[in-house]
């Protein structure tokens, strides 16, 4: 059966990388990208593939039940890869409502539509798949030791992670109760091209390039487990094609770093690649310790043993390779970064499709 894939949130960071990689490696797929184009959605992320005949962009909200149902019917959707979300912890602290709406209600609308269209209206669904893309943050915070495994109890601690945990539970319930063919992935922190410069790595890149202070929360010793986005996307492809229905897979890169290590590394890489900043001083001088994030999780680290044992997936890129490619990408795509920073990226829609 030809895969007719509804990708949600395909204009965001991971979604755009996924759409590009999927169209390259699975040219027979048809992809429908449903994206609301919030501040995090950027049509320019997929500029190079927007005219492909097997790619369709739909501007809309995953909470819009009528629209979602129409897309399932018009495109005979048999696969869902669900990325759309409000994704930034800091924003969830200052404004949690959109997180509850999109991450919980939006996921519910997608699941309910899949249930009705696939289980009630279709005869054979053996190859249908609903993959929900989630985060390791649902597991809470680790101490100095230990790893998140698939059987680690959920203990979300920010409005963002609580909304993702909630949607994960609803996904599982739809498998258990209705037999919906679901798959769930919980991934660690991603980095790479097209990441919105509110997240640590692109924010530091942007500030370090423009000579602004580099804000490090608290003591800078919080640990994240970094994975190059291409590796995440390839893991998702494996799970869609070979994952066991109803199960979840942790995805991670075995790349634990303290935030301060990342910030210092980026400073040194930029000094080396483009010379010191306008003051003539090393970029490390821009590092500024600021008030800690409320409820800041101390450490995340993934045990990715299950996906390796069952599906043979391991990351292709070491952290050194991934971060080098990422820094080069931001240096070669200054226009993209500037367009996001000055807000002009939001006009791209009008240029392409007229007034909203
Ligand atoms: P992002 O914020 O860069 O992109 C989110 C995309 O979703 C945007 O294009 C936005 O316009 C779209 N969107 C938001 N609300 C929508 C709605 N109501 N209807 C339709 N589209 C909507 O996010 P990202 O970093 O690419 O993350 C994608 C997914 O992966 C999220 O579900 C996130 O929880 C998960 N995840 C992210 C990371 C990470 O490190 N970034 C790690 C693990 C899991
Ligand atoms: P972030 O990229 O927001 O991802 P998450 O909170 O989902 O892990 O932040 C990564 C880490 O970097 C986190 O511990 C918070 C920290 N951080 C800073 O120290 N300064 C910053 O300006 C940002 C955005 C994050």
mmCIF file of C-alpha atoms and ligand atoms in Angstrom, residues 87-90 137 160 189 195 198-201 203-204 215-217 222 224 226 259 293 296-297 300, ligand 2:
data_model
loop_
_atom_site.group_PDB
_atom_site.id
_atom_site.type_symbol
_atom_site.label_atom_id
_atom_site.label_comp_id
_atom_site.label_asym_id
_atom_site.label_seq_id
_atom_site.Cartn_x
_atom_site.Cartn_y
_atom_site.Cartn_z
ATOM 1 C CA UNK A 87 7.452 22.975 22.150
ATOM 2 C CA UNK A 88 9.308 25.498 24.290
ATOM 3 C CA UNK A 89 9.463 24.983 28.062
ATOM 4 C CA UNK A 90 10.053 28.693 28.834
ATOM 5 C CA UNK A 137 10.884 15.303 29.355
ATOM 6 C CA UNK A 160 5.152 21.591 28.411
ATOM 7 C CA UNK A 189 17.071 17.213 22.893
ATOM 8 C CA UNK A 195 15.836 25.148 14.859
ATOM 9 C CA UNK A 198 14.681 30.360 21.243
ATOM 10 C CA UNK A 199 16.199 26.948 22.026
ATOM 11 C CA UNK A 200 19.660 26.810 23.570
ATOM 12 C CA UNK A 201 21.921 26.034 20.591
ATOM 13 C CA UNK A 203 19.872 31.107 20.519
ATOM 14 C CA UNK A 204 23.509 31.001 21.552
ATOM 15 C CA UNK A 215 22.320 33.715 28.857
ATOM 16 C CA UNK A 216 23.106 30.594 30.877
ATOM 17 C CA UNK A 217 20.394 29.619 33.352
ATOM 18 C CA UNK A 222 21.994 21.130 33.934
ATOM 19 C CA UNK A 224 20.802 17.438 28.313
ATOM 20 C CA UNK A 226 21.853 15.873 22.534
ATOM 21 C CA UNK A 259 24.728 23.531 29.191
ATOM 22 C CA UNK A 293 14.307 28.665 34.892
ATOM 23 C CA UNK A 296 14.391 23.591 35.863
ATOM 24 C CA UNK A 297 14.898 19.843 35.305
ATOM 25 C CA UNK A 300 17.944 14.096 31.091
HETATM 26 P P1 LIG B 2 16.052 24.319 25.653
HETATM 27 O O1 LIG B 2 16.811 24.412 24.377
HETATM 28 O O2 LIG B 2 14.995 25.344 25.932
HETATM 29 O O3 LIG B 2 15.460 22.846 25.710
HETATM 30 P P2 LIG B 2 14.750 22.047 26.965
HETATM 31 O O4 LIG B 2 14.378 23.020 27.996
HETATM 32 O O5 LIG B 2 13.545 21.466 26.296
HETATM 33 O O6 LIG B 2 15.739 21.026 27.404
HETATM 34 O O7 LIG B 2 17.089 24.367 26.844
HETATM 35 C C1 LIG B 2 18.158 23.439 26.926
HETATM 36 C C2 LIG B 2 18.884 23.705 28.231
HETATM 37 O O8 LIG B 2 19.528 24.979 28.132
HETATM 38 C C3 LIG B 2 17.969 23.790 29.435
HETATM 39 O O9 LIG B 2 18.631 23.205 30.547
HETATM 40 C C4 LIG B 2 17.792 25.276 29.651
HETATM 41 C C5 LIG B 2 19.093 25.858 29.175
HETATM 42 N N1 LIG B 2 19.021 27.213 28.563
HETATM 43 C C6 LIG B 2 19.901 28.205 28.990
HETATM 44 O O10 LIG B 2 20.741 28.002 29.888
HETATM 45 N N2 LIG B 2 19.849 29.434 28.376
HETATM 46 C C7 LIG B 2 18.938 29.704 27.391
HETATM 47 O O11 LIG B 2 18.902 30.851 26.887
HETATM 48 C C8 LIG B 2 18.044 28.667 26.975
HETATM 49 C C9 LIG B 2 17.022 28.913 25.897
HETATM 50 C C10 LIG B 2 18.129 27.429 27.591
#
